PDB file of C-alpha atoms in Angstrom:
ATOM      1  CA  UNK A   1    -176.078   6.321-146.136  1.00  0.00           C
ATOM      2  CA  UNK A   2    -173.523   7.884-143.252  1.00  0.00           C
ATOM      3  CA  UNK A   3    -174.131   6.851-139.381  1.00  0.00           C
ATOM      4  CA  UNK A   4    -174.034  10.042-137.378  1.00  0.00           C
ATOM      5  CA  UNK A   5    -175.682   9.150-134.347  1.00  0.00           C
ATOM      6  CA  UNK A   6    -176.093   6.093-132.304  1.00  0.00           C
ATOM      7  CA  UNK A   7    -177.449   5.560-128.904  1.00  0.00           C
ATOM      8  CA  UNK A   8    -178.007   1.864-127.381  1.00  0.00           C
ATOM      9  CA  UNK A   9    -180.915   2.160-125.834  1.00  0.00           C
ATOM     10  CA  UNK A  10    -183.322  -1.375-124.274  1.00  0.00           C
ATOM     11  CA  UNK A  11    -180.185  -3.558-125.694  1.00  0.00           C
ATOM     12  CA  UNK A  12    -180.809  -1.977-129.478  1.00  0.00           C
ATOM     13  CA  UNK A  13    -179.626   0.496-131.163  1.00  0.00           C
ATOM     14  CA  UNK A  14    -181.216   3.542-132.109  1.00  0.00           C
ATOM     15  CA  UNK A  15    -178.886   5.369-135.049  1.00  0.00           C
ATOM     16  CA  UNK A  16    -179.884   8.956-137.191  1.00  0.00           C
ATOM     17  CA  UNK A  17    -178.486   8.379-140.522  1.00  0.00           C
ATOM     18  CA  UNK A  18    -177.561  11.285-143.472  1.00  0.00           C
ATOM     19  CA  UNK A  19    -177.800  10.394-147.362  1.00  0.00           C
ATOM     20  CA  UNK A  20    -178.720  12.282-150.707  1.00  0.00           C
ATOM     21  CA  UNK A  21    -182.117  11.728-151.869  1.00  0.00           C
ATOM     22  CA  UNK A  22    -182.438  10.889-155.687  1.00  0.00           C
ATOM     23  CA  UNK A  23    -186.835  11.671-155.173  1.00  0.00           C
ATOM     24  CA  UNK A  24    -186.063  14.657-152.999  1.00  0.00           C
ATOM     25  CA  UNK A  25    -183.187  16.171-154.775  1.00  0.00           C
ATOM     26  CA  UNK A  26    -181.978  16.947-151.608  1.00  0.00           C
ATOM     27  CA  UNK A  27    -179.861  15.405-148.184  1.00  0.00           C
ATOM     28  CA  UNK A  28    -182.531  13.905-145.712  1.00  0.00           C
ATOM     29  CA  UNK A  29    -181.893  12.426-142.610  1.00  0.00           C
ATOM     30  CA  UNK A  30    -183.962   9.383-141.048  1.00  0.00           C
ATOM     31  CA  UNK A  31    -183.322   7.309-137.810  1.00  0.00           C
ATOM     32  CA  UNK A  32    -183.940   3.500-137.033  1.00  0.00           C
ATOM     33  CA  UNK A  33    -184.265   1.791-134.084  1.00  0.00           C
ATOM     34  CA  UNK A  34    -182.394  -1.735-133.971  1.00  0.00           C
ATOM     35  CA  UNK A  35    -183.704  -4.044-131.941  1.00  0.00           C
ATOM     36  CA  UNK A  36    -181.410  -6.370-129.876  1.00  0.00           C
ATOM     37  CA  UNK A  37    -182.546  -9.244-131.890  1.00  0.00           C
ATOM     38  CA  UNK A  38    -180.955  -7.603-135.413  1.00  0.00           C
ATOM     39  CA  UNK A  39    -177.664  -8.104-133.421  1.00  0.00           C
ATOM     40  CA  UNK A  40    -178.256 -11.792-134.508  1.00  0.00           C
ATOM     41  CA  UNK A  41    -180.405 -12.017-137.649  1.00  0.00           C
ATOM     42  CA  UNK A  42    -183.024  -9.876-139.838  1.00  0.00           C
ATOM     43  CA  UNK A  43    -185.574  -8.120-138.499  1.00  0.00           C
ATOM     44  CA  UNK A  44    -189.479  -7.018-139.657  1.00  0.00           C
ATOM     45  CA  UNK A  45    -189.882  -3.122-140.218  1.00  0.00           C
ATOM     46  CA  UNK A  46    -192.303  -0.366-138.950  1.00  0.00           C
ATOM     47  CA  UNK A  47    -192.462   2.784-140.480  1.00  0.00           C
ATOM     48  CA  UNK A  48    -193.229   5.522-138.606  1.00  0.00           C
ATOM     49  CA  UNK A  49    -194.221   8.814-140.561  1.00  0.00           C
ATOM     50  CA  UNK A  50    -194.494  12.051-138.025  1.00  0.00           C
ATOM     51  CA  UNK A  51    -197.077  14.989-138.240  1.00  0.00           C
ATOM     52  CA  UNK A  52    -197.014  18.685-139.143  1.00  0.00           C
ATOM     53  CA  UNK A  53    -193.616  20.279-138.108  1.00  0.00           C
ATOM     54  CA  UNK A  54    -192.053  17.242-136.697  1.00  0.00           C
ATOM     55  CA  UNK A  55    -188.474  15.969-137.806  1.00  0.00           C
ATOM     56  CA  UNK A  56    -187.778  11.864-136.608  1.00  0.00           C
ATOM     57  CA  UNK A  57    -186.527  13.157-133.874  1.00  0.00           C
ATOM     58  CA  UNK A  58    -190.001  13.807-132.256  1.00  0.00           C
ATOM     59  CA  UNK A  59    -191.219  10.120-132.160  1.00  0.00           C
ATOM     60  CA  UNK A  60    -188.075   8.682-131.089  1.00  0.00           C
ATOM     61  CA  UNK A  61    -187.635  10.746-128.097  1.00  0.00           C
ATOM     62  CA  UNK A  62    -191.339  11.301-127.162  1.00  0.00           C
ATOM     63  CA  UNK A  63    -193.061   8.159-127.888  1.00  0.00           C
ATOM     64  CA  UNK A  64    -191.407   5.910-125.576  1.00  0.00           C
ATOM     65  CA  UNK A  65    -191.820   3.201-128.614  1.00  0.00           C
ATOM     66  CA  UNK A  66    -188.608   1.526-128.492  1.00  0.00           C
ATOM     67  CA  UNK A  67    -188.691  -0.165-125.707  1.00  0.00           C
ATOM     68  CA  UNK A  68    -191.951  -2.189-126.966  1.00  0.00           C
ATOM     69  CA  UNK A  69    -190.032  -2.781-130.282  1.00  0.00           C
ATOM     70  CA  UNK A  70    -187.308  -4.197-128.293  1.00  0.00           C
ATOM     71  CA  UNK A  71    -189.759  -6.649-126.695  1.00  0.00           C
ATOM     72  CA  UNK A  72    -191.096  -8.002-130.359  1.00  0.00           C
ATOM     73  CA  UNK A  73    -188.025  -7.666-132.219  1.00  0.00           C
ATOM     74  CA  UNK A  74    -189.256  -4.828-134.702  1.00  0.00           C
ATOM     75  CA  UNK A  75    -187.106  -2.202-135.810  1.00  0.00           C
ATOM     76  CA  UNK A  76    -188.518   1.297-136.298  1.00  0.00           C
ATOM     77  CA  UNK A  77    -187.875   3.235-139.270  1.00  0.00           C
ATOM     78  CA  UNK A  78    -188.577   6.884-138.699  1.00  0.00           C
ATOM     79  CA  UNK A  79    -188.203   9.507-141.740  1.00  0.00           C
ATOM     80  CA  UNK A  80    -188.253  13.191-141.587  1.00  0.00           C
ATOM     81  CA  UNK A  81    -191.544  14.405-142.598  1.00  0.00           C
ATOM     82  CA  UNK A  82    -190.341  16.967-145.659  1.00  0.00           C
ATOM     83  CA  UNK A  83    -187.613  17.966-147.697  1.00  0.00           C
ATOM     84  CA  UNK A  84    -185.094  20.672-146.163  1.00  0.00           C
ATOM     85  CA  UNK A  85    -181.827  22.734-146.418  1.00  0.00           C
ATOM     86  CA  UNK A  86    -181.010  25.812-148.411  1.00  0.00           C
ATOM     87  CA  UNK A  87    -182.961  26.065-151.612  1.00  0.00           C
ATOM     88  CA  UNK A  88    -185.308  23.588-150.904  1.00  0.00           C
ATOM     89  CA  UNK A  89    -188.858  25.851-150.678  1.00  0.00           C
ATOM     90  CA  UNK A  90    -190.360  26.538-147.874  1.00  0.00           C
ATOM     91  CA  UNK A  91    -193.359  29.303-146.502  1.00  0.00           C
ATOM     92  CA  UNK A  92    -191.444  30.375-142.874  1.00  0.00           C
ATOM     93  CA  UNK A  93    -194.549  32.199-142.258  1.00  0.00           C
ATOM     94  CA  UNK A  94    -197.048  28.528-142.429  1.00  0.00           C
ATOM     95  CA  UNK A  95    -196.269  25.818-139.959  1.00  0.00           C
ATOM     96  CA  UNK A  96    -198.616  23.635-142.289  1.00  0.00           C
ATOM     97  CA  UNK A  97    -197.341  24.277-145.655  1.00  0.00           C
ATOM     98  CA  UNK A  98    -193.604  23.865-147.251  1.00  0.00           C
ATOM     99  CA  UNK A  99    -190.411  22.223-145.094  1.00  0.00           C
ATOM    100  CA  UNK A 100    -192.117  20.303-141.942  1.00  0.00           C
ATOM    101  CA  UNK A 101    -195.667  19.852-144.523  1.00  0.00           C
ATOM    102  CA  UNK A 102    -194.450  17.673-147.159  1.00  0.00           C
ATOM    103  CA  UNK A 103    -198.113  16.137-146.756  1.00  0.00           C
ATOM    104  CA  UNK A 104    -196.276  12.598-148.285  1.00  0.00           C
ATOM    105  CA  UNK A 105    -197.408  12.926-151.583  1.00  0.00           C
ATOM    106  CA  UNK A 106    -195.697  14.050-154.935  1.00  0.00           C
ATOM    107  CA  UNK A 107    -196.369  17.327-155.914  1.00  0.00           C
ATOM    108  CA  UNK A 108    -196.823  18.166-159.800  1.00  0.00           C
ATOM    109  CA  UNK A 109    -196.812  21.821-159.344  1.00  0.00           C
ATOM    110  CA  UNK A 110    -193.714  24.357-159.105  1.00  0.00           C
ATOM    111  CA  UNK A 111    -191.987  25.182-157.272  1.00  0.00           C
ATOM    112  CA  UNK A 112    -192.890  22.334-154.920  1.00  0.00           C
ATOM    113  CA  UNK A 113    -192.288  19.620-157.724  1.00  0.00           C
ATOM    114  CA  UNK A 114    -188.528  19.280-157.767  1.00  0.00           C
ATOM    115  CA  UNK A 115    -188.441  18.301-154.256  1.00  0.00           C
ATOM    116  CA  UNK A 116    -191.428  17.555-152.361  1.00  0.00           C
ATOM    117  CA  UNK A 117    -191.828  13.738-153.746  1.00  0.00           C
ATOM    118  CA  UNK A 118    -192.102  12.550-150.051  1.00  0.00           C
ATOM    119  CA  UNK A 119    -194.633   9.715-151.419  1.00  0.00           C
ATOM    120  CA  UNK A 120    -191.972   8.034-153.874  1.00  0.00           C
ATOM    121  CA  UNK A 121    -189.208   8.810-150.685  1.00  0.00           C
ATOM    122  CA  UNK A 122    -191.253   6.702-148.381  1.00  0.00           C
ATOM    123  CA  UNK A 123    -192.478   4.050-150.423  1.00  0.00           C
ATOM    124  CA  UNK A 124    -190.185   3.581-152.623  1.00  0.00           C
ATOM    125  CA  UNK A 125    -186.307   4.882-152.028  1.00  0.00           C
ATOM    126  CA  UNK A 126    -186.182   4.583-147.968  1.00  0.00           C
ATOM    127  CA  UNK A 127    -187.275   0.981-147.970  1.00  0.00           C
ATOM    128  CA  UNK A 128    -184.959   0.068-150.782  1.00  0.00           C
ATOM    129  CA  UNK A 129    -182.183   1.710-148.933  1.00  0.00           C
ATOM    130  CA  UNK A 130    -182.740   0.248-145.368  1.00  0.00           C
ATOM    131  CA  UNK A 131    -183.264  -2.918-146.565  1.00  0.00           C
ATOM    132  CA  UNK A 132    -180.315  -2.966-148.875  1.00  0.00           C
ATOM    133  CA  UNK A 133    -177.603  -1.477-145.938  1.00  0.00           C
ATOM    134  CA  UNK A 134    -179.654  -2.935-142.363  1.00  0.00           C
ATOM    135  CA  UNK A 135    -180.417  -6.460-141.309  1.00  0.00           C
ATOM    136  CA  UNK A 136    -183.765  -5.602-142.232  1.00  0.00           C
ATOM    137  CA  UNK A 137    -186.229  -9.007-143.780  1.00  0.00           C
ATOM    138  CA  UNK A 138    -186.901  -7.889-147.614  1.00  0.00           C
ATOM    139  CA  UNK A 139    -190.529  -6.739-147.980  1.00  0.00           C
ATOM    140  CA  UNK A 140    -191.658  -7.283-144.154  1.00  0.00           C
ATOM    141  CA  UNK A 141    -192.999  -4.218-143.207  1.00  0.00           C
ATOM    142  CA  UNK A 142    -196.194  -2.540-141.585  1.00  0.00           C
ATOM    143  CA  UNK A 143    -196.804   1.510-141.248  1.00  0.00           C
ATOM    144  CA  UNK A 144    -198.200   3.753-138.694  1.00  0.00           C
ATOM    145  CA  UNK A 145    -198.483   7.710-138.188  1.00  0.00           C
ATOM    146  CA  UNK A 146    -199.469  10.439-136.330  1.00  0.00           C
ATOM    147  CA  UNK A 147    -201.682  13.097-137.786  1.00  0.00           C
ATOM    148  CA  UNK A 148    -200.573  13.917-141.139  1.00  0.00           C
ATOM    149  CA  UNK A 149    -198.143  11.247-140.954  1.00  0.00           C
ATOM    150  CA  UNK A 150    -201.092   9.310-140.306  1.00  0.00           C
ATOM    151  CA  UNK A 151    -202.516  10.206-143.577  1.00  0.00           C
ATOM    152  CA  UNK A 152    -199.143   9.074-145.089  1.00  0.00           C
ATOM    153  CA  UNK A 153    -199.735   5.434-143.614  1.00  0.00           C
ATOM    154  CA  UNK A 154    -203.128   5.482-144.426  1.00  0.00           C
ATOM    155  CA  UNK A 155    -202.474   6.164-148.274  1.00  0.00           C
ATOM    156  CA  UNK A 156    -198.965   4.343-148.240  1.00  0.00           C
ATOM    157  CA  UNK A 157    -200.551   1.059-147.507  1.00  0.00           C
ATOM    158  CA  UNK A 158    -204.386   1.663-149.349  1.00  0.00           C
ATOM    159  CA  UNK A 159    -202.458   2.323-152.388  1.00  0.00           C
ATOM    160  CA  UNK A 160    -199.905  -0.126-152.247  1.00  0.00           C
ATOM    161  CA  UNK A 161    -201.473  -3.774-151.696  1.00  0.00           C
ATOM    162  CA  UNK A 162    -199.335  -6.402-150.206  1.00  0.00           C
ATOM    163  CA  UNK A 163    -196.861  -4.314-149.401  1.00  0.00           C
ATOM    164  CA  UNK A 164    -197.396  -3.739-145.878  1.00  0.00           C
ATOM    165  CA  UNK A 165    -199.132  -6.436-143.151  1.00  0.00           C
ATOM    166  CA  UNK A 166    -200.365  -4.230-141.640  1.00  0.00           C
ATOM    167  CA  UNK A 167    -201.504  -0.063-140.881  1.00  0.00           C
ATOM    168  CA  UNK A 168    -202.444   1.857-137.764  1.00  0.00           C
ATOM    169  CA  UNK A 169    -202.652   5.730-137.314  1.00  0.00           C
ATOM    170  CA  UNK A 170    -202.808   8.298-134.258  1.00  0.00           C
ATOM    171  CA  UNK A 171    -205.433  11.152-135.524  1.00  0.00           C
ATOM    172  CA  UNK A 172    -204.957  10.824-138.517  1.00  0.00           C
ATOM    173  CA  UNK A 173    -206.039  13.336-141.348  1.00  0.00           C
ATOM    174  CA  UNK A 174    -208.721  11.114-142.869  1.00  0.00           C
ATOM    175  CA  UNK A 175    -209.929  13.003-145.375  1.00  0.00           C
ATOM    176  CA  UNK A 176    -208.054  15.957-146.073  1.00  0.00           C
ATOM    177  CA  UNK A 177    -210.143  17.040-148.834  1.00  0.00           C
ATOM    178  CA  UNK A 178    -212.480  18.147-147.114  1.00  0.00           C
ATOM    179  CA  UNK A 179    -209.908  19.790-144.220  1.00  0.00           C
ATOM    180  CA  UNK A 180    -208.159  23.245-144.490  1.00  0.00           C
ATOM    181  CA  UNK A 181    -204.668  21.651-143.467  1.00  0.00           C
ATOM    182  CA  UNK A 182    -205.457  19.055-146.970  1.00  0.00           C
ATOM    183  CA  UNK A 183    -207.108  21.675-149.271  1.00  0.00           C
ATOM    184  CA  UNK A 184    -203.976  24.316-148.751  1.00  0.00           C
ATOM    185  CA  UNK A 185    -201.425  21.873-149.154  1.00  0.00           C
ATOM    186  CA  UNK A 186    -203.139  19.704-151.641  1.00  0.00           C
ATOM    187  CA  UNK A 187    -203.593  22.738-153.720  1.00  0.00           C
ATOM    188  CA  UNK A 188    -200.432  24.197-153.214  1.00  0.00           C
ATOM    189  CA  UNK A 189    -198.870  20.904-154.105  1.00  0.00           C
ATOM    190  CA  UNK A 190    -200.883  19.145-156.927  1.00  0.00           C
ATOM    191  CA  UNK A 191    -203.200  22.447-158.041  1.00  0.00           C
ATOM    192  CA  UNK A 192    -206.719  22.825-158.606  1.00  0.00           C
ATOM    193  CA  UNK A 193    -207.747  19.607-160.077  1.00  0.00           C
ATOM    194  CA  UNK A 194    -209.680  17.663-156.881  1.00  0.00           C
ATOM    195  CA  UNK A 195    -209.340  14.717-158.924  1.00  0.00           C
ATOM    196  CA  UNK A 196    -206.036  14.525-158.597  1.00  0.00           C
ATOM    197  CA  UNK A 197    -206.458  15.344-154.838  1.00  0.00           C
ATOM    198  CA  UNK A 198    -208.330  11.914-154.244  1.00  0.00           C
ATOM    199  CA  UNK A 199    -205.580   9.337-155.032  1.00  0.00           C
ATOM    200  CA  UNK A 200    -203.691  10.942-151.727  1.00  0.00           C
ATOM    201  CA  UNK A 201    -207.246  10.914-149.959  1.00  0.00           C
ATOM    202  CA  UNK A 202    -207.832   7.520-147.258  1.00  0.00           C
ATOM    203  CA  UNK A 203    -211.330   7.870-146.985  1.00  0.00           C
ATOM    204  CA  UNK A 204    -211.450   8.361-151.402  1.00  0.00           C
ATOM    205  CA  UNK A 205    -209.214   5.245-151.669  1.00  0.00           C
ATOM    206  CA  UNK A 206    -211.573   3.050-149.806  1.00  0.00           C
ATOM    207  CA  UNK A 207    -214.359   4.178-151.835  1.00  0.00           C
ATOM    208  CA  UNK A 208    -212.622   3.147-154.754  1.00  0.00           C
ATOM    209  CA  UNK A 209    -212.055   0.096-153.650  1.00  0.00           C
ATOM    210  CA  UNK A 210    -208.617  -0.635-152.037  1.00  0.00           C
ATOM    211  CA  UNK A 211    -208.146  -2.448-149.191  1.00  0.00           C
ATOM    212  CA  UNK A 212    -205.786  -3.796-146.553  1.00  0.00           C
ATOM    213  CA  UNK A 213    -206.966  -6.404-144.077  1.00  0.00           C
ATOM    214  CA  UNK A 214    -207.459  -4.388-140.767  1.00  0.00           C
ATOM    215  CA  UNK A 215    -207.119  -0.950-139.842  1.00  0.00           C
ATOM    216  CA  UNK A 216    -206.396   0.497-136.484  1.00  0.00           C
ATOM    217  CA  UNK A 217    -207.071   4.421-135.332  1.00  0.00           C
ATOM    218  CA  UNK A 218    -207.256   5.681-132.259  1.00  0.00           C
ATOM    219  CA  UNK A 219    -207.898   9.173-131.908  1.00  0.00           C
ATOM    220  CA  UNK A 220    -208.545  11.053-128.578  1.00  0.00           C
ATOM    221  CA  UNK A 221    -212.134  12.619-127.848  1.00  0.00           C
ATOM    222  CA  UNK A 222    -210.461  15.885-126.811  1.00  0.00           C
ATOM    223  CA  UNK A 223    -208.385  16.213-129.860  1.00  0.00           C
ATOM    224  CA  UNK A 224    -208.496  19.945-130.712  1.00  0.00           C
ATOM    225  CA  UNK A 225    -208.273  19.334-134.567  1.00  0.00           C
ATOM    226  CA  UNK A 226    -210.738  17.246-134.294  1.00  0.00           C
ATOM    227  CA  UNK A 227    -212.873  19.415-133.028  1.00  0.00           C
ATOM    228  CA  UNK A 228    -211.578  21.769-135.931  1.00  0.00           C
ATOM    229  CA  UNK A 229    -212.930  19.441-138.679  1.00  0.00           C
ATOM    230  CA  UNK A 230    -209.458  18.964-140.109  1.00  0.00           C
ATOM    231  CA  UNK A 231    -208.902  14.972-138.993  1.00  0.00           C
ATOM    232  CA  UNK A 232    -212.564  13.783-140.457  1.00  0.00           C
ATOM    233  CA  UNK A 233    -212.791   9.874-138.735  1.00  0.00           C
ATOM    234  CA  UNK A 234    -216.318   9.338-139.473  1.00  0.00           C
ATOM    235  CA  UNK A 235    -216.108  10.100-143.129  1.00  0.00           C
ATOM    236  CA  UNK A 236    -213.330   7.137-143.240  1.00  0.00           C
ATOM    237  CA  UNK A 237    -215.545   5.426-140.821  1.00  0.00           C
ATOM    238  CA  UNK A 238    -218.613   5.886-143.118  1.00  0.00           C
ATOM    239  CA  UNK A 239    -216.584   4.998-146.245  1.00  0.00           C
ATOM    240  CA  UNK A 240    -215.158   1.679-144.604  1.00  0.00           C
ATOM    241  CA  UNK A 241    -218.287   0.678-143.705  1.00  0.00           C
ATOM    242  CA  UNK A 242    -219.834   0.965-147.219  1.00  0.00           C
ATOM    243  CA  UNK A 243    -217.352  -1.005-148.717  1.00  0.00           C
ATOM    244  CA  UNK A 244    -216.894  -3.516-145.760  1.00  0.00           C
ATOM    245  CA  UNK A 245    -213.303  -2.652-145.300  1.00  0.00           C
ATOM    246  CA  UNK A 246    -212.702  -4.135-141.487  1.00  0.00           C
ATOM    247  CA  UNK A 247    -211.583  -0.651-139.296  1.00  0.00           C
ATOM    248  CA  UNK A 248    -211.065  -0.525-135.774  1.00  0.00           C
ATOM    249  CA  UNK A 249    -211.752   3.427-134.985  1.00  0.00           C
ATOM    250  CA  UNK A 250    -210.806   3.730-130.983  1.00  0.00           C
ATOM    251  CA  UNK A 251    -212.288   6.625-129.582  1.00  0.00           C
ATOM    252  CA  UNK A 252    -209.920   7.234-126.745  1.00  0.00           C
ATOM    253  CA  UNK A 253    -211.708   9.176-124.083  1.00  0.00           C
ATOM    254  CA  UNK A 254    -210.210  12.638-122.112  1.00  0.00           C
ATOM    255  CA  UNK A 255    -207.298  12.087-125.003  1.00  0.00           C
ATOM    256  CA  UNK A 256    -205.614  15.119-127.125  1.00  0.00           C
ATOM    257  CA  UNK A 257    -203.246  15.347-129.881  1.00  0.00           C
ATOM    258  CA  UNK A 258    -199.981  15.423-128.323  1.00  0.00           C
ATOM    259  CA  UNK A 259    -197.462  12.758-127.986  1.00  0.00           C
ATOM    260  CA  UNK A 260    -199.130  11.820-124.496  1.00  0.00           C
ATOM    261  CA  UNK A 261    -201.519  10.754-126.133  1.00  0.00           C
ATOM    262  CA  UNK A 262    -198.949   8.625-128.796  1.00  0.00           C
ATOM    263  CA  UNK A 263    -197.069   7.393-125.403  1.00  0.00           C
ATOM    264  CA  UNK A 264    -200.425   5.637-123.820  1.00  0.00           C
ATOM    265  CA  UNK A 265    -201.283   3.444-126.765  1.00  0.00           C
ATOM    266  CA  UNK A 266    -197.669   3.096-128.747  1.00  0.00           C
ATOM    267  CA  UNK A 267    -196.759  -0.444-126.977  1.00  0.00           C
ATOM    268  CA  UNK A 268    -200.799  -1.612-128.492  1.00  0.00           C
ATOM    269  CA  UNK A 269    -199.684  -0.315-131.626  1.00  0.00           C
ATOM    270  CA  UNK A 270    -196.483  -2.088-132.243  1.00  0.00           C
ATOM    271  CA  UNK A 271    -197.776  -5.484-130.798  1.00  0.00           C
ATOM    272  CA  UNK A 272    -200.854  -5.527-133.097  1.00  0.00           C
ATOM    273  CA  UNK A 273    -198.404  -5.007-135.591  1.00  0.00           C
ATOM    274  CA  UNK A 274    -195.929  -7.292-134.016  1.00  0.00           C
ATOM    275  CA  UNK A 275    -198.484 -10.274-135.045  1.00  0.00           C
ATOM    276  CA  UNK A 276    -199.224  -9.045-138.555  1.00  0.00           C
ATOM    277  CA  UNK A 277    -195.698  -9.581-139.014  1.00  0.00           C
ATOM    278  CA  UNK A 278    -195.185 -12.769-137.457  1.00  0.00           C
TER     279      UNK A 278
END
């Protein structure tokens, strides 16, 4: 884990880091945002997990979220969204498939398999590596994401119980099953079996049965992709509300998909997750 960036910014810092992934097979590169209260003791964790064709270096400079994790003493952990580098594959023709789409699951299918495990690199390696190398509190963590990344939080902390307080999402892809953007990369990634599909599927966890305590969504009325049928919120609506699982779905009028839209409602985000994590 090698510092090669680091900015103060709000009295924090906010640092890009380099390391070799053992799940990826592959260097990544993440950045966190210290608060100024880590200068003095541990700090809780939120995860951020980007969209389609986004690096961490979209939410950190568009999002305007660091100054609000400055104010509750969060730090923000903010991973690439895909494996990348020579020989890692990748479809340069397909914004939505390959290096940019790693779609946070583990793929079973080659030649995807040997590197696109961006489930186990989010859930598993990144917070044992943060936590092991950053004044970082063991295990207190919530998750949030835009768009795909959204569907990365979603399944990250449905499949995962207890460990995250808490889970929000901008537009997230609820159901991507049924959505062009899920079906291409799902079937590029894990192949033709929809069963295997539906354990990387928010709106098929909840039917299941898992749970977390809350969720939070908000996702903009003029949301071209939603529109599109590719983001799905009333399926995951419909599913919650069979199985009584307690969802706050914002419909944020005039709203689109861009990181405007991120920017207007980030500071809500991070203090609703600000008291999840005491």
């Amino acid at each position: 884990m090698k510092l090669i960036e680091s900015i103060k910014e709000f009295g924090g810092y906010l640092n890009r880091y380099a390391h070799y992934s053992v799940a990826c097979h592959c260097p990544m590169t993440f950045s966190v945002y210290l608060p100024p209260q880590a200068a003095h003791g541990s700090v809780p964790a939120l995860y951020w997990l980007s969209g389609l064709t986004c690096t961490d270096d979209n939410f950190r400079v568009k999002a305007g979220a660091q100054r609000y994790a400055a104010e509750q003493g969060i730090a923000l952990i903010i991973p690439d969204t895909s494996p990348r580098g020579e020989g890692v594959p990748d479809v340069p023709e397909r914004y939505d498939l390959g290096q940019g789409a790693g779609f946070y699951v583990n793929a079973i299918r080659s030649p995807w398999d040997e590197y696109f495990r961006m489930y186990d690199y989010v859930v598993e390696e990144l917070p044992h590596l943060v936590e092991m190398n950053l004044p970082l509190l063991p295990g207190v963590k919530s998750i949030s994401g835009h768009s795909m990344g959204g569907h990365g939080a979603l399944i990250a902390a449905l499949k995962n119980p207890g460990a995250y307080r808490s889970v929000s999402a901008f537009s997230p892809i609820c159901h991507p099953l049924k959505g062009e953007w899920g079906k291409g990369c799902f079937t590029a990634y894990l192949g033709g079996n929809t069963a295997q599909w539906a354990a990387y599927d928010a709106t098929c966890l909840v039917q299941s049965g898992a749970s977390m305590p809350e969720i939070l969504i908000d996702q903009g009325t003029a949301d071209e992709f939603l529109a599109a049928g590719q983001l799905l919120p009333e399926a995951f609506q419909a599913a919650c509300l069979q199985a009584e699982q307690p969802l706050s779905l914002r419909m944020q009028e005039g709203y689109d998909h861009s990181y405007h839209f991120i920017a207007t409602f980030i500071g809500e985000h991070i203090a609703w997750h600000a008291r999840a994590l005491g």
